[in-house]
C-alpha cells in the first residue's frame, strides 16, 4: 500500500449524520494534518495532530492518531451540505529537514446530501 | 490579508512548449512550497524554498523543471519543454518561518491547472 492511504475513497451521507475518514501512513511522523479541498479550489488546513497526541478536537472535527498502527481518523459530526468536499490527510515525516514537506493521501470525496 | 495567489489558473500548451507558473505567497512567509497533483494520483511535494534558498528539491521530477524565488518573494516554476505527463494541478503553499509562532499549517493557493496536448 502507498504512504498516506485513505479510506473510504468516497463517502455519501445525509445531513446530520457523522462522517468518518481513515488514513494510514508508513514512516515515523512529526505530525499529521488534515486538509479540505472544495472543487476547483485550494487546500484548506483543518487540523494538525502531533505525534505525541492521541486525540484532538476543533469544532465539529475530531481527529485521532494511533502511532502504533500508523493510522489516523477524522470524524465530522453533524455534517452539513457545506461539508461536501475532498478531504486529505498529510503526514510530516520525522527526521526530515524540510518541515513543510508533506506526504498526502489520495483523499476521500465526501458528499453530504441535504 | 491576501492569501497565496497563483497565476495562471489554467494553461493549455502543446507538447514541447514552455510554461511558467507563478506563485505569490502570503506576505512575510519565508517558506514557500510547490506541490502537484497529476490525474488520478496523490498530491506530491516538489520543492521547498526558505526565502530565496532551495531547502529541499527532492521532489522535482527531472531537469525540465526549474523553480526560482529571486529576492525571496514570489516564485516561478518553469517547465521546459513540457511533456504530456506534466499535465496536472500545480499547487503553491507558504508558511511562516519555523519557530514558536509556526503552527505547522501550510496555506495553499488555488492551483494552476496545466494541460499539455
mmCIF file of C-alpha atoms in Angstrom:
data_model
loop_
_atom_site.group_PDB
_atom_site.id
_atom_site.type_symbol
_atom_site.label_atom_id
_atom_site.label_comp_id
_atom_site.label_asym_id
_atom_site.label_seq_id
_atom_site.Cartn_x
_atom_site.Cartn_y
_atom_site.Cartn_z
ATOM 1 C CA UNK A 1 0.000 0.000 0.000
ATOM 2 C CA UNK A 2 1.077 3.563 -0.551
ATOM 3 C CA UNK A 3 2.123 6.139 2.017
ATOM 4 C CA UNK A 4 -0.885 8.131 3.114
ATOM 5 C CA UNK A 5 -3.653 5.824 2.053
ATOM 6 C CA UNK A 6 -7.148 6.885 2.892
ATOM 7 C CA UNK A 7 -10.417 5.083 3.080
ATOM 8 C CA UNK A 8 -13.073 5.242 2.036
ATOM 9 C CA UNK A 9 -12.258 6.804 -1.319
ATOM 10 C CA UNK A 10 -15.800 8.157 -1.450
ATOM 11 C CA UNK A 11 -18.417 8.651 1.230
ATOM 12 C CA UNK A 12 -22.018 9.707 0.752
ATOM 13 C CA UNK A 13 -24.165 10.598 3.745
ATOM 14 C CA UNK A 14 -27.230 12.593 4.744
ATOM 15 C CA UNK A 15 -27.058 15.923 6.514
ATOM 16 C CA UNK A 16 -26.869 15.480 10.253
ATOM 17 C CA UNK A 17 -25.012 12.191 10.080
ATOM 18 C CA UNK A 18 -21.419 11.751 11.139
ATOM 19 C CA UNK A 19 -18.642 11.154 8.625
ATOM 20 C CA UNK A 20 -15.524 9.179 9.448
ATOM 21 C CA UNK A 21 -12.467 9.057 7.238
ATOM 22 C CA UNK A 22 -9.364 6.995 7.888
ATOM 23 C CA UNK A 23 -5.763 7.452 6.896
ATOM 24 C CA UNK A 24 -2.710 5.233 7.142
ATOM 25 C CA UNK A 25 0.927 6.132 6.744
ATOM 26 C CA UNK A 26 4.182 4.222 6.669
ATOM 27 C CA UNK A 27 7.031 6.120 8.283
ATOM 28 C CA UNK A 28 7.549 7.787 11.646
ATOM 29 C CA UNK A 29 5.984 11.206 11.716
ATOM 30 C CA UNK A 30 6.272 14.549 13.471
ATOM 31 C CA UNK A 31 2.653 15.375 12.871
ATOM 32 C CA UNK A 32 -0.341 14.527 10.732
ATOM 33 C CA UNK A 33 -2.601 17.128 9.208
ATOM 34 C CA UNK A 34 -5.996 17.090 7.555
ATOM 35 C CA UNK A 35 -6.912 19.385 4.698
ATOM 36 C CA UNK A 36 -10.136 20.033 2.825
ATOM 37 C CA UNK A 37 -10.472 20.919 -0.826
ATOM 38 C CA UNK A 38 -13.654 22.218 -2.350
ATOM 39 C CA UNK A 39 -13.978 21.505 -6.037
ATOM 40 C CA UNK A 40 -11.550 23.606 -8.050
ATOM 41 C CA UNK A 41 -10.212 25.425 -5.025
ATOM 42 C CA UNK A 42 -7.068 25.261 -2.920
ATOM 43 C CA UNK A 43 -6.472 23.079 0.096
ATOM 44 C CA UNK A 44 -7.592 24.460 3.423
ATOM 45 C CA UNK A 45 -5.933 23.329 6.621
ATOM 46 C CA UNK A 46 -8.369 21.811 9.104
ATOM 47 C CA UNK A 47 -6.405 20.394 11.995
ATOM 48 C CA UNK A 48 -2.949 19.183 12.988
ATOM 49 C CA UNK A 49 -2.172 16.459 15.476
ATOM 50 C CA UNK A 50 1.349 15.917 16.754
ATOM 51 C CA UNK A 51 2.935 12.517 17.130
ATOM 52 C CA UNK A 52 2.706 12.673 20.930
ATOM 53 C CA UNK A 53 -1.018 13.446 20.857
ATOM 54 C CA UNK A 54 -3.769 10.853 20.617
ATOM 55 C CA UNK A 55 -6.859 12.948 20.060
ATOM 56 C CA UNK A 56 -7.678 16.497 19.135
ATOM 57 C CA UNK A 57 -10.901 18.441 18.690
ATOM 58 C CA UNK A 58 -11.762 21.525 16.706
ATOM 59 C CA UNK A 59 -15.420 22.475 16.495
ATOM 60 C CA UNK A 60 -17.234 19.590 14.802
ATOM 61 C CA UNK A 61 -13.953 17.888 13.939
ATOM 62 C CA UNK A 62 -12.321 15.143 15.949
ATOM 63 C CA UNK A 63 -9.002 13.653 14.946
ATOM 64 C CA UNK A 64 -7.352 10.616 16.449
ATOM 65 C CA UNK A 65 -3.843 9.331 15.946
ATOM 66 C CA UNK A 66 -2.560 5.842 16.647
ATOM 67 C CA UNK A 67 1.181 5.816 16.051
ATOM 68 C CA UNK A 68 1.438 2.100 16.857
ATOM 69 C CA UNK A 69 -0.881 1.360 13.946
ATOM 70 C CA UNK A 70 0.345 4.306 11.878
ATOM 71 C CA UNK A 71 -3.189 5.456 11.353
ATOM 72 C CA UNK A 72 -5.415 8.470 11.897
ATOM 73 C CA UNK A 73 -9.090 9.168 11.612
ATOM 74 C CA UNK A 74 -11.097 12.315 11.003
ATOM 75 C CA UNK A 75 -14.626 12.487 12.325
ATOM 76 C CA UNK A 76 -17.004 15.222 11.243
ATOM 77 C CA UNK A 77 -20.051 15.312 13.466
ATOM 78 C CA UNK A 78 -23.492 16.571 12.492
ATOM 79 C CA UNK A 79 -22.457 17.000 8.882
ATOM 80 C CA UNK A 80 -23.811 19.786 6.686
ATOM 81 C CA UNK A 81 -24.191 20.059 2.937
ATOM 82 C CA UNK A 82 -21.388 22.646 3.040
ATOM 83 C CA UNK A 83 -19.016 19.922 4.272
ATOM 84 C CA UNK A 84 -19.141 18.368 0.795
ATOM 85 C CA UNK A 85 -15.518 18.358 -0.370
ATOM 86 C CA UNK A 86 -12.420 16.198 -0.724
ATOM 87 C CA UNK A 87 -10.515 15.533 2.477
ATOM 88 C CA UNK A 88 -6.821 14.729 2.554
ATOM 89 C CA UNK A 89 -4.536 13.566 5.282
ATOM 90 C CA UNK A 90 -0.922 14.683 5.071
ATOM 91 C CA UNK A 91 1.911 13.448 7.204
ATOM 92 C CA UNK A 92 5.113 15.253 8.019
ATOM 93 C CA UNK A 93 7.809 12.633 8.266
ATOM 94 C CA UNK A 94 10.180 12.624 11.201
ATOM 95 C CA UNK A 95 13.842 13.301 10.614
ATOM 96 C CA UNK A 96 13.474 15.499 7.598
ATOM 97 C CA UNK A 97 14.943 18.952 7.210
ATOM 98 C CA UNK A 98 12.008 20.362 5.316
ATOM 99 C CA UNK A 99 9.283 20.840 7.880
ATOM 100 C CA UNK A 100 6.605 21.624 5.355
ATOM 101 C CA UNK A 101 7.302 18.576 3.230
ATOM 102 C CA UNK A 102 4.066 16.668 3.498
ATOM 103 C CA UNK A 103 3.105 13.249 2.191
ATOM 104 C CA UNK A 104 -0.520 13.300 1.101
ATOM 105 C CA UNK A 105 -3.056 10.553 0.896
ATOM 106 C CA UNK A 106 -5.257 10.079 -2.162
ATOM 107 C CA UNK A 107 -8.159 11.732 -0.403
ATOM 108 C CA UNK A 108 -11.750 10.934 0.468
ATOM 109 C CA UNK A 109 -14.553 12.525 -1.513
ATOM 110 C CA UNK A 110 -17.338 13.361 0.925
ATOM 111 C CA UNK A 111 -20.827 14.142 -0.327
ATOM 112 C CA UNK A 112 -23.385 15.351 2.182
ATOM 113 C CA UNK A 113 -26.941 15.301 0.883
ATOM 114 C CA UNK A 114 -29.345 17.950 2.233
ATOM 115 C CA UNK B 1 -4.792 39.717 4.321
ATOM 116 C CA UNK B 2 -4.290 38.331 0.829
ATOM 117 C CA UNK B 3 -3.841 34.598 0.566
ATOM 118 C CA UNK B 4 -1.475 32.652 -1.653
ATOM 119 C CA UNK B 5 -2.154 33.584 -5.245
ATOM 120 C CA UNK B 6 -1.197 31.609 -8.311
ATOM 121 C CA UNK B 7 -1.156 32.512 -11.974
ATOM 122 C CA UNK B 8 -2.355 31.375 -14.432
ATOM 123 C CA UNK B 9 -5.289 29.414 -13.113
ATOM 124 C CA UNK B 10 -5.278 27.270 -16.234
ATOM 125 C CA UNK B 11 -2.774 26.892 -19.027
ATOM 126 C CA UNK B 12 -3.131 24.780 -22.168
ATOM 127 C CA UNK B 13 0.040 24.249 -24.180
ATOM 128 C CA UNK B 14 1.418 21.933 -26.837
ATOM 129 C CA UNK B 15 3.987 19.291 -26.043
ATOM 130 C CA UNK B 16 7.450 20.807 -26.347
ATOM 131 C CA UNK B 17 6.383 24.313 -25.401
ATOM 132 C CA UNK B 18 7.396 26.189 -22.294
ATOM 133 C CA UNK B 19 5.146 27.286 -19.442
ATOM 134 C CA UNK B 20 5.936 29.403 -16.426
ATOM 135 C CA UNK B 21 3.744 29.276 -13.361
ATOM 136 C CA UNK B 22 3.879 31.984 -10.751
ATOM 137 C CA UNK B 23 3.140 31.952 -7.045
ATOM 138 C CA UNK B 24 2.827 34.899 -4.692
ATOM 139 C CA UNK B 25 2.977 33.677 -1.104
ATOM 140 C CA UNK B 26 1.393 35.374 1.874
ATOM 141 C CA UNK B 27 3.411 38.454 2.718
ATOM 142 C CA UNK B 28 6.067 37.719 5.301
ATOM 143 C CA UNK B 29 6.054 33.960 4.803
ATOM 144 C CA UNK B 30 9.624 32.727 4.475
ATOM 145 C CA UNK B 31 8.657 29.206 3.468
ATOM 146 C CA UNK B 32 7.294 28.528 0.009
ATOM 147 C CA UNK B 33 6.434 25.106 -1.365
ATOM 148 C CA UNK B 34 5.426 23.674 -4.702
ATOM 149 C CA UNK B 35 3.261 20.563 -4.917
ATOM 150 C CA UNK B 36 1.498 18.950 -7.845
ATOM 151 C CA UNK B 37 -1.269 16.509 -8.446
ATOM 152 C CA UNK B 38 -1.302 14.618 -11.694
ATOM 153 C CA UNK B 39 -4.505 12.921 -12.791
ATOM 154 C CA UNK B 40 -5.565 10.098 -10.508
ATOM 155 C CA UNK B 41 -2.541 10.378 -8.271
ATOM 156 C CA UNK B 42 -1.899 11.860 -4.870
ATOM 157 C CA UNK B 43 -0.621 15.372 -4.245
ATOM 158 C CA UNK B 44 3.163 15.231 -4.281
ATOM 159 C CA UNK B 45 5.838 17.531 -2.913
ATOM 160 C CA UNK B 46 8.121 19.152 -5.471
ATOM 161 C CA UNK B 47 10.316 21.561 -3.551
ATOM 162 C CA UNK B 48 10.692 23.945 -0.650
ATOM 163 C CA UNK B 49 12.211 27.430 -0.533
ATOM 164 C CA UNK B 50 13.287 29.193 2.608
ATOM 165 C CA UNK B 51 13.393 32.797 1.492
ATOM 166 C CA UNK B 52 15.374 32.616 -1.754
ATOM 167 C CA UNK B 53 17.225 29.378 -0.985
ATOM 168 C CA UNK B 54 16.158 25.898 -2.013
ATOM 169 C CA UNK B 55 15.832 23.890 1.188
ATOM 170 C CA UNK B 56 14.672 20.687 -0.431
ATOM 171 C CA UNK B 57 14.126 19.961 -4.105
ATOM 172 C CA UNK B 58 13.974 16.199 -3.811
ATOM 173 C CA UNK B 59 10.529 16.045 -5.398
ATOM 174 C CA UNK B 60 11.413 17.762 -8.659
ATOM 175 C CA UNK B 61 10.763 15.138 -11.343
ATOM 176 C CA UNK B 62 13.567 15.989 -13.755
ATOM 177 C CA UNK B 63 15.673 18.795 -15.151
ATOM 178 C CA UNK B 64 12.842 20.078 -17.325
ATOM 179 C CA UNK B 65 11.520 21.733 -14.185
ATOM 180 C CA UNK B 66 13.157 24.889 -12.862
ATOM 181 C CA UNK B 67 11.961 26.765 -9.803
ATOM 182 C CA UNK B 68 13.184 30.151 -8.725
ATOM 183 C CA UNK B 69 12.444 32.578 -5.942
ATOM 184 C CA UNK B 70 14.520 35.625 -6.618
ATOM 185 C CA UNK B 71 14.544 38.081 -3.718
ATOM 186 C CA UNK B 72 12.654 35.679 -1.529
ATOM 187 C CA UNK B 73 9.237 36.946 -2.534
ATOM 188 C CA UNK B 74 7.279 35.380 -5.387
ATOM 189 C CA UNK B 75 8.316 32.142 -7.036
ATOM 190 C CA UNK B 76 8.150 30.787 -10.558
ATOM 191 C CA UNK B 77 8.084 27.221 -11.776
ATOM 192 C CA UNK B 78 9.109 26.752 -15.374
ATOM 193 C CA UNK B 79 8.534 23.590 -17.345
ATOM 194 C CA UNK B 80 10.658 23.419 -20.486
ATOM 195 C CA UNK B 81 9.954 21.536 -22.680
ATOM 196 C CA UNK B 82 6.596 20.354 -21.442
ATOM 197 C CA UNK B 83 5.622 16.718 -21.865
ATOM 198 C CA UNK B 84 2.180 15.078 -21.759
ATOM 199 C CA UNK B 85 2.833 13.576 -18.323
ATOM 200 C CA UNK B 86 3.368 17.061 -16.860
ATOM 201 C CA UNK B 87 -0.371 17.716 -17.044
ATOM 202 C CA UNK B 88 -1.911 18.236 -13.654
ATOM 203 C CA UNK B 89 -2.580 20.828 -10.997
ATOM 204 C CA UNK B 90 0.396 22.652 -9.515
ATOM 205 C CA UNK B 91 -0.162 23.977 -6.023
ATOM 206 C CA UNK B 92 1.889 26.533 -4.209
ATOM 207 C CA UNK B 93 1.829 26.873 -0.432
ATOM 208 C CA UNK B 94 3.517 29.109 2.091
ATOM 209 C CA UNK B 95 4.084 29.220 5.817
ATOM 210 C CA UNK B 96 5.741 31.382 8.402
ATOM 211 C CA UNK B 97 9.314 30.855 9.477
ATOM 212 C CA UNK B 98 9.712 27.791 11.627
ATOM 213 C CA UNK B 99 9.703 28.552 15.322
ATOM 214 C CA UNK B 100 7.339 29.121 18.194
ATOM 215 C CA UNK B 101 4.826 31.000 16.070
ATOM 216 C CA UNK B 102 4.554 28.406 13.341
ATOM 217 C CA UNK B 103 1.686 26.018 13.817
ATOM 218 C CA UNK B 104 2.776 23.667 11.046
ATOM 219 C CA UNK B 105 -0.092 24.769 8.837
ATOM 220 C CA UNK B 106 0.530 25.350 5.148
ATOM 221 C CA UNK B 107 -1.537 27.932 3.310
ATOM 222 C CA UNK B 108 -2.302 26.769 -0.204
ATOM 223 C CA UNK B 109 -3.159 28.653 -3.335
ATOM 224 C CA UNK B 110 -5.951 27.514 -5.626
ATOM 225 C CA UNK B 111 -3.531 25.873 -8.000
ATOM 226 C CA UNK B 112 -2.533 26.249 -11.614
ATOM 227 C CA UNK B 113 -4.008 23.619 -13.885
ATOM 228 C CA UNK B 114 -1.632 22.665 -16.669
ATOM 229 C CA UNK B 115 -2.843 20.773 -19.706
ATOM 230 C CA UNK B 116 -0.218 19.574 -22.181
ATOM 231 C CA UNK B 117 -1.630 18.452 -25.531
#
